[in-house]
Structure formats: C-alpha cells, structure tokens
C-alpha cells in the first residue's frame, strides 16, 4: 500500500527559507481537514549551520548542504526553492525532472530567457510549478478586492503602490547577490515584483509601462568575511569594497485595460521604513487603503453613510473576511496576524493543489512568474528616454 503522505523540503535556509519551513510546519493547522499527513523531511543550505538550525527549529528530519540531495531523495514530493535568484532555474528544472512539485520564490528567475525555460520544463511534466507571491494571501487585500469585484467600490481608476524598505540604507551593509546583476535586478526585482503582481491582482494585466526612473545611492559595499542571513549584517567586513550594479530606488507608471493607471515608488534606502508596503486604490465609488505595518486591517470610504458622518472607516479583519475563518487559532477581529501567516496560507494552497483540493485560490503558476518578469523588463526599458531640462 502506497504512503498517502506528502514529504516536503525547503532549499535555502535564509530569511525566506525559514518562512517556508514555518509555513509547512503549520499548513495542516489552517482551513480544516483535507491534506494528507505532511512530513517535514529536509532543509538544504550550502551553509551547514543555517540548514541545521532551520531544520531543528521547525522540526524537519534532516539538514543537507547540497540541494541535489533533496532532488535525489525519494521521500520528498514537494520542494520550496528559496535561494538567490540566479540559482532558481537549475534547481527548479532538476526538481521537475525528478518528478517533484515546486514552489519557487519570486522573482522567478534573473532573466526572461531563464523563466521561459522553466515554464517549458514544467509543461513537459504533470507536476505543479508555482511561484510565491505571498501578498495575494493577505486577508485585508482580498477583502478590498471583494469590494471591487462586487461593484460596491467599482473599477479601480488609479492605484498608488509604495514599497519602501531600509535594508540597504547603511553603506556598511555587506555585499551580497541582492546588490549585483544589472539594472532591474535590485529593488525592482526584489520588492517591485510584489507590487507589479498586486496591481494586476486588482487591475488586471499590465497594458504598458512608462516614465520609469532608477538610481543607485550606495555605489559600493564591503566584502563580508562571514555569511549573513537575509538582509542582516552582523558579520565581520574586509576593507575590500565591491561595486553595486543595480538600483536602490525605482519609480514608474503603468497602464491597465479600461483606462486604469498605477504609480509606483520603490526603495531599499528609505530610512525608518523596515518593510512598508502601502496600496491606495481610488475607485469609481470610493477609496480603499492597506498598510502592511497594520496588516490586520484596512480603510475604506464610500457613499454608504450620510454625508454628515461619512469618512474613512477602519475595518478589522474577522472570520467573515477571506482567509479569516480558521486561518488563525483565534479568528476574530483585532487579534491580528502578520506577513508570516501569508506564507502558511500559501503553503496550504500549494499542498492543496498537489492533492486536488480547491479550498483556496491556487498559487500563481510559472507562466505567471514569466509574465511578471516581462513587466519588470518593460520597466527597465522605460528608463531609456529621459527628457532633460
């Protein structure tokens, strides 16, 4: 009798890899029964202390220092790929060829060519190939989307998206892969890929991009003498510095079918903004706003109340909102949740897709990840013709 359980593994034990490990550990605890037993099999990272720590912390059976050990393991059916962007293609193609289901972090690949090859690879199999746009799992953002789709807010006329971080503000933060790769591979790929995806979540496919601008303020960074997790410093630095080859700041405008416009601002050097994602959606019948620093709520204003008492209303997420019921141990308003919970919901959706469950919206496929890269590529191309005064 075959084993009905699912063995899962995570390749990459940095910041995002830990989020995936945490998500698999908790995926069966949300949204009721339906998944087979989930076996937490392996964490792989080239830096053994990271792999061992993450495996022990989240209850995975073993730690590996070579991602190929995960690919070759017969007790693993599903893999998250959470490593540097330039490593995605080789690992994803190998995993698919080995018959494993794959959830790959965004952006899907460093180039459109690589992403197309990954799409072709999954098309040659019967496996699930998904890309991780976790903000699609935000209960508040989904609640706003319901107000738009229902017609109560009406079509979006103008979307304003800001994603400001300060992980690159300190010029002594060590050099890493995030600061290398050419125009568009910096803040645009790292966090702008999320905004591009969210804008299409509300407005439909991007029809065009214009007015893009990019700049780099920290032009060199010191070589680390050790290995840091994610954006963190905390390692000794050498006196040797290396040039930064991608952007710290990016702004652009996008157009969507039906006349909707989106304006976007991205930064990794915005001091005091550790992880500030904000969306303002100006619609036909009202306005809605979301701020990631207050993820368990959103604001909305429309013509429902009388004018003397009308104004922006603060709405706390509860069990009547998307992902609210059984998505948290205490699923009632003001208890709160955070970005880590979005990874749990994403893991549940991914594992559900593998077994044919349809409780949650499916994860975007690799073709969607390719499309996202084409939009990012268009943003870079839209920087070519500045008008100088």
Coordinates of C-alpha atoms in Angstrom, one line a residue:
X1 CA 0.0 0.0 0.0
X2 CA 1.4 3.4 -1.1
X3 CA 2.1 6.1 1.5
X4 CA -0.5 8.8 1.1
X5 CA 1.6 11.4 3.0
X6 CA 3.5 14.3 1.4
X7 CA 7.2 14.8 2.1
X8 CA 8.3 18.4 1.9
X9 CA 11.7 20.2 1.8
X10 CA 13.0 23.7 1.6
X11 CA 16.1 24.6 -0.4
X12 CA 17.6 27.7 1.2
X13 CA 17.7 28.4 4.9
X14 CA 17.9 32.2 4.9
X15 CA 15.2 34.6 5.8
X16 CA 12.6 33.5 3.2
X17 CA 13.6 29.8 3.5
X18 CA 12.8 30.0 7.2
X19 CA 9.4 31.4 6.4
X20 CA 8.7 28.5 4.0
X21 CA 9.8 26.0 6.7
X22 CA 7.5 27.6 9.3
X23 CA 4.7 27.6 6.7
X24 CA 4.9 23.9 6.0
X25 CA 5.0 23.1 9.7
X26 CA 1.7 24.9 10.2
X27 CA -0.1 24.3 6.8
X28 CA -2.2 21.5 8.2
X29 CA -3.5 23.6 11.1
X30 CA -5.5 26.1 8.9
X31 CA -8.7 25.8 7.0
X32 CA -9.8 22.5 8.3
X33 CA -9.1 18.9 7.1
X34 CA -8.2 17.9 3.6
X35 CA -4.5 17.5 3.4
X36 CA -2.8 14.1 3.9
X37 CA -0.1 13.9 6.6
X38 CA 2.7 16.4 5.8
X39 CA 6.2 15.0 6.5
X40 CA 8.8 17.7 7.2
X41 CA 11.8 16.0 5.6
X42 CA 14.7 18.2 4.8
X43 CA 16.2 21.7 4.8
X44 CA 19.1 22.3 2.4
X45 CA 21.6 25.2 2.5
X46 CA 25.2 25.4 1.5
X47 CA 26.0 26.9 4.9
X48 CA 25.5 23.9 7.3
X49 CA 24.8 26.0 10.4
X50 CA 21.8 27.6 8.7
X51 CA 20.5 24.3 7.4
X52 CA 20.8 22.6 10.8
X53 CA 19.4 25.5 12.8
X54 CA 16.3 25.8 10.5
X55 CA 15.7 22.0 10.4
X56 CA 15.9 21.8 14.2
X57 CA 13.9 25.0 14.8
X58 CA 10.9 23.9 12.6
X59 CA 11.0 20.1 13.1
X60 CA 12.5 18.9 9.8
X61 CA 14.1 15.4 10.0
X62 CA 17.4 16.3 8.4
X63 CA 19.7 19.0 7.2
X64 CA 21.6 18.9 3.9
X65 CA 24.4 21.1 2.5
X66 CA 23.8 20.2 -1.2
X67 CA 20.4 20.9 -2.8
X68 CA 20.9 17.8 -5.1
X69 CA 20.4 15.6 -2.0
X70 CA 16.8 17.0 -1.9
X71 CA 16.3 16.4 -5.6
X72 CA 17.5 12.8 -5.3
X73 CA 15.6 11.9 -2.2
X74 CA 12.7 9.5 -2.8
X75 CA 10.9 10.6 0.4
X76 CA 10.3 14.1 -0.8
X77 CA 7.4 15.0 -3.1
X78 CA 7.3 18.8 -2.9
X79 CA 10.0 21.4 -2.7
X80 CA 10.3 25.2 -2.0
X81 CA 13.1 27.0 -3.7
X82 CA 14.2 29.9 -1.6
X83 CA 17.7 30.8 -2.8
X84 CA 19.4 33.6 -4.8
X85 CA 17.5 34.4 -8.0
X86 CA 20.3 33.2 -10.3
X87 CA 20.1 29.7 -8.8
X88 CA 16.4 29.2 -9.4
X89 CA 16.4 27.8 -12.9
X90 CA 18.9 25.0 -12.4
X91 CA 17.2 23.8 -9.2
X92 CA 13.7 24.1 -10.5
X93 CA 14.4 22.2 -13.7
X94 CA 16.2 19.5 -11.7
X95 CA 13.3 19.2 -9.3
X96 CA 10.7 18.9 -12.0
X97 CA 12.8 16.4 -13.9
X98 CA 12.9 14.3 -10.7
X99 CA 9.1 14.3 -10.5
X100 CA 8.7 16.8 -7.6
X101 CA 6.2 19.6 -7.3
X102 CA 7.9 23.0 -7.0
X103 CA 7.1 26.3 -5.3
X104 CA 9.7 28.9 -6.3
X105 CA 10.2 32.2 -4.8
X106 CA 9.8 35.4 -6.7
X107 CA 11.1 36.8 -9.0
X108 CA 11.0 33.5 -10.9
X109 CA 14.4 34.0 -12.5
X110 CA 17.0 36.6 -13.3
X111 CA 16.0 36.8 -17.0
X112 CA 13.0 36.2 -19.2
X113 CA 15.0 33.6 -21.1
X114 CA 15.6 31.6 -17.9
X115 CA 12.0 31.9 -16.8
X116 CA 10.8 30.7 -20.2
X117 CA 12.9 27.6 -19.9
X118 CA 11.4 26.9 -16.5
X119 CA 7.9 27.3 -18.0
X120 CA 8.8 24.9 -20.7
X121 CA 10.2 22.4 -18.2
X122 CA 7.0 22.3 -16.1
X123 CA 4.9 22.0 -19.3
X124 CA 6.7 18.7 -20.0
X125 CA 5.5 17.2 -16.7
X126 CA 2.3 16.6 -14.8
X127 CA 3.8 18.4 -11.7
X128 CA 2.7 21.6 -10.0
X129 CA 5.0 24.5 -10.7
X130 CA 4.1 27.6 -8.7
X131 CA 5.6 31.0 -7.8
X132 CA 5.4 32.6 -4.4
X133 CA 3.6 35.9 -4.5
X134 CA 2.6 35.8 -0.8
X135 CA 0.8 39.1 -0.6
X136 CA -2.1 37.6 -2.6
X137 CA -2.9 35.8 0.7
X138 CA -3.4 38.9 2.7
X139 CA -7.0 38.8 4.2
X140 CA -7.2 42.6 4.1
X141 CA -6.2 42.9 0.4
X142 CA -8.6 40.1 -0.5
X143 CA -11.4 41.9 1.4
X144 CA -10.7 45.1 -0.6
X145 CA -10.6 43.0 -3.8
X146 CA -14.1 41.6 -3.0
X147 CA -15.4 45.2 -2.6
X148 CA -14.0 46.0 -6.1
X149 CA -15.2 42.8 -7.8
X150 CA -18.7 43.1 -6.3
X151 CA -19.1 46.5 -7.7
X152 CA -19.5 48.2 -4.4
X153 CA -16.3 50.2 -4.9
X154 CA -16.4 49.8 -8.6
X155 CA -13.5 49.6 -11.0
X156 CA -10.1 50.9 -9.9
X157 CA -9.3 54.2 -11.6
X158 CA -5.9 54.9 -10.0
X159 CA -3.7 52.6 -7.9
X160 CA -0.8 54.0 -5.9
X161 CA 1.7 51.5 -4.7
X162 CA 4.7 52.2 -2.4
X163 CA 7.1 49.7 -1.1
X164 CA 9.8 51.2 1.0
X165 CA 12.5 49.4 2.9
X166 CA 15.8 50.4 4.5
X167 CA 17.8 47.1 4.4
X168 CA 20.3 48.9 2.0
X169 CA 20.5 52.2 3.8
X170 CA 23.7 51.5 5.7
X171 CA 26.7 51.7 3.2
X172 CA 28.4 49.2 5.5
X173 CA 25.9 46.5 4.9
X174 CA 27.9 43.7 3.3
X175 CA 27.9 42.9 -0.4
X176 CA 25.5 40.1 -1.4
X177 CA 23.8 38.8 -4.5
X178 CA 21.0 41.3 -4.0
X179 CA 23.3 44.2 -5.0
X180 CA 24.5 42.6 -8.2
X181 CA 23.0 41.8 -11.5
X182 CA 22.4 44.9 -13.6
X183 CA 19.5 47.4 -13.9
X184 CA 16.2 46.0 -12.7
X185 CA 17.7 43.3 -10.6
X186 CA 17.8 45.4 -7.5
X187 CA 14.9 46.9 -5.6
X188 CA 12.6 46.4 -8.7
X189 CA 13.1 42.6 -8.8
X190 CA 13.4 42.2 -5.0
X191 CA 10.2 44.0 -3.9
X192 CA 8.9 45.7 -7.0
X193 CA 7.9 42.2 -8.3
X194 CA 5.4 42.1 -5.5
X195 CA 3.8 45.5 -6.3
X196 CA 3.5 44.6 -10.0
X197 CA 1.7 41.4 -9.1
X198 CA -0.6 43.1 -6.6
X199 CA -1.5 45.8 -9.1
X200 CA -2.6 43.1 -11.5
X201 CA -4.5 41.3 -8.7
X202 CA -6.7 44.4 -8.6
X203 CA -6.5 45.9 -12.1
X204 CA -5.9 43.0 -14.5
X205 CA -2.9 42.6 -16.8
X206 CA -0.5 45.4 -17.4
X207 CA -1.0 47.1 -20.7
X208 CA 2.0 49.3 -20.7
X209 CA 4.8 51.0 -18.7
X210 CA 6.2 54.5 -18.9
X211 CA 8.1 57.1 -17.1
X212 CA 10.5 54.8 -15.2
X213 CA 13.5 56.1 -13.3
X214 CA 16.2 54.3 -11.3
X215 CA 19.1 55.5 -9.2
X216 CA 21.8 54.0 -7.0
X217 CA 23.0 55.9 -4.0
X218 CA 25.2 53.4 -2.3
X219 CA 27.6 52.6 -5.1
X220 CA 29.9 50.1 -3.3
X221 CA 29.7 47.7 -0.4
X222 CA 32.2 45.9 1.7
X223 CA 33.1 42.2 1.2
X224 CA 31.8 40.1 4.1
X225 CA 34.2 37.8 5.9
X226 CA 31.3 35.6 7.1
X227 CA 27.8 34.6 6.0
X228 CA 24.8 36.7 7.0
X229 CA 21.1 35.7 6.9
X230 CA 18.8 37.7 4.6
X231 CA 19.4 41.4 4.8
X232 CA 21.2 41.3 8.2
X233 CA 24.7 42.5 8.9
X234 CA 26.4 41.2 11.9
X235 CA 29.4 39.7 10.1
X236 CA 32.9 41.0 10.0
X237 CA 33.8 43.0 7.0
X238 CA 37.0 43.3 5.0
X239 CA 38.5 46.6 3.8
X240 CA 37.8 45.5 0.2
X241 CA 34.7 47.0 -1.4
X242 CA 32.8 45.9 -4.5
X243 CA 30.7 48.0 -6.9
X244 CA 26.9 47.8 -6.6
X245 CA 25.5 47.1 -10.1
X246 CA 21.7 47.6 -9.6
X247 CA 19.2 50.1 -8.3
X248 CA 18.4 51.4 -4.8
X249 CA 15.3 53.3 -5.9
X250 CA 12.8 52.9 -8.8
X251 CA 9.7 54.7 -9.8
X252 CA 7.4 54.1 -12.7
X253 CA 3.9 54.4 -14.1
X254 CA 1.8 51.5 -15.5
X255 CA -1.4 51.4 -17.5
X256 CA -4.1 48.8 -17.4
X257 CA -7.0 48.0 -19.7
X258 CA -10.0 50.3 -19.3
X259 CA -8.0 53.4 -18.5
X260 CA -6.7 52.5 -15.0
X261 CA -3.3 54.0 -14.1
X262 CA -0.8 52.8 -11.5
X263 CA 2.0 54.8 -10.0
X264 CA 4.8 53.1 -8.1
X265 CA 7.6 54.0 -5.7
X266 CA 10.2 51.5 -4.5
X267 CA 13.2 52.0 -2.2
X268 CA 15.7 49.9 -0.3
X269 CA 17.3 53.0 1.3
X270 CA 14.2 54.6 2.9
X271 CA 15.5 55.1 6.4
X272 CA 12.9 54.2 9.1
X273 CA 10.8 52.1 6.8
X274 CA 11.9 48.5 7.5
X275 CA 9.1 46.9 5.4
X276 CA 6.4 49.5 4.4
X277 CA 4.1 48.3 1.7
X278 CA 1.1 50.6 1.1
X279 CA -1.6 50.5 -1.5
X280 CA -4.2 53.2 -2.2
X281 CA -7.0 52.3 -4.6
X282 CA -9.1 55.1 -5.9
X283 CA -12.2 53.6 -7.4
X284 CA -15.4 54.6 -9.2
X285 CA -17.5 54.6 -6.0
X286 CA -14.9 55.1 -3.2
X287 CA -11.4 54.5 -1.9
X288 CA -9.6 51.7 0.0
X289 CA -6.2 51.6 1.5
X290 CA -3.9 49.0 3.0
X291 CA -0.7 49.4 5.0
X292 CA 1.5 46.3 5.7
X293 CA 2.6 47.8 9.0
X294 CA -1.0 47.3 10.2
X295 CA -1.8 44.0 8.3
X296 CA -4.9 43.1 10.2
X297 CA -7.0 46.0 9.0
X298 CA -7.8 48.2 6.0
X299 CA -9.6 51.5 5.5
X300 CA -12.5 52.2 3.2
X301 CA -14.6 55.2 2.3
X302 CA -17.7 55.2 0.1
X303 CA -21.0 56.9 -0.2
X304 CA -22.9 54.5 2.1
X305 CA -23.1 56.7 5.3
X306 CA -24.8 60.0 5.2
X307 CA -22.5 63.0 4.4
X308 CA -22.5 64.4 8.0
X309 CA -20.9 61.2 9.3
X310 CA -19.1 60.0 6.2
X311 CA -15.3 59.4 6.3
X312 CA -12.7 56.7 6.1
X313 CA -13.6 53.7 8.2
X314 CA -11.1 51.4 9.8
X315 CA -12.1 47.8 9.3
X316 CA -10.6 45.0 11.4
X317 CA -10.2 41.6 9.7
X318 CA -12.6 38.9 11.1
X319 CA -13.9 35.4 10.3
X320 CA -16.2 36.9 7.6
X321 CA -13.3 38.1 5.5
X322 CA -11.2 35.9 3.1
X323 CA -8.8 33.7 5.0
X324 CA -10.3 34.8 8.3
X325 CA -12.3 31.7 9.3
X326 CA -10.0 29.0 10.6
X327 CA -6.9 30.9 9.3
X328 CA -5.9 31.8 12.8
X329 CA -6.1 30.0 16.2
X330 CA -8.3 32.9 17.4
X331 CA -10.1 34.0 14.3
X332 CA -12.0 37.1 15.5
X333 CA -11.3 40.9 14.9
X334 CA -8.4 42.7 16.5
X335 CA -6.5 39.5 17.4
X336 CA -4.2 40.4 14.5
X337 CA -1.9 38.5 12.1
X338 CA 1.2 39.2 10.1
X339 CA 3.2 38.5 6.9
X340 CA 4.4 35.1 8.2
X341 CA 0.8 33.9 8.2
X342 CA 0.6 34.7 4.4
X343 CA 3.3 32.0 3.9
X344 CA 1.2 29.5 5.8
X345 CA -1.8 30.2 3.6
X346 CA 0.4 29.9 0.5
X347 CA 1.8 26.6 1.7
X348 CA -1.7 25.3 2.4
X349 CA -2.8 26.3 -1.1
X350 CA 0.3 24.7 -2.8
X351 CA -0.1 21.4 -0.9
X352 CA -3.8 21.5 -1.6
X353 CA -3.2 21.9 -5.4
X354 CA -1.0 18.8 -5.3
X355 CA -3.8 16.6 -3.8
X356 CA -6.6 18.2 -5.8
X357 CA -8.0 20.3 -3.0
X358 CA -9.7 23.6 -4.1
X359 CA -10.4 25.3 -0.7
X360 CA -8.1 28.2 -1.5
X361 CA -7.2 30.1 -4.7
X362 CA -4.3 28.3 -6.4
X363 CA -0.8 29.6 -6.3
X364 CA 0.2 31.5 -9.5
X365 CA 1.9 29.2 -11.9
X366 CA 5.4 29.6 -13.5
X367 CA 3.8 31.2 -16.6
X368 CA 2.6 34.0 -14.3
X369 CA 6.1 34.3 -12.9
X370 CA 7.3 34.7 -16.5
X371 CA 4.7 37.4 -17.2
X372 CA 5.8 39.2 -14.1
X373 CA 9.4 39.3 -15.4
X374 CA 8.2 40.6 -18.7
X375 CA 6.6 43.6 -16.9
X376 CA 9.8 44.2 -14.9
X377 CA 11.7 44.0 -18.2
X378 CA 9.4 46.7 -19.6
X379 CA 10.1 48.9 -16.6
X380 CA 13.8 48.8 -17.3
X381 CA 13.2 49.5 -21.0
X382 CA 11.0 52.5 -20.0
X383 CA 14.1 54.2 -18.4
X384 CA 15.8 54.7 -21.8
X385 CA 14.4 58.0 -22.9
X386 CA 14.5 60.6 -20.1
X387 CA 13.7 64.2 -21.0
X388 CA 16.4 66.5 -19.6
X389 CA 15.6 70.2 -18.8

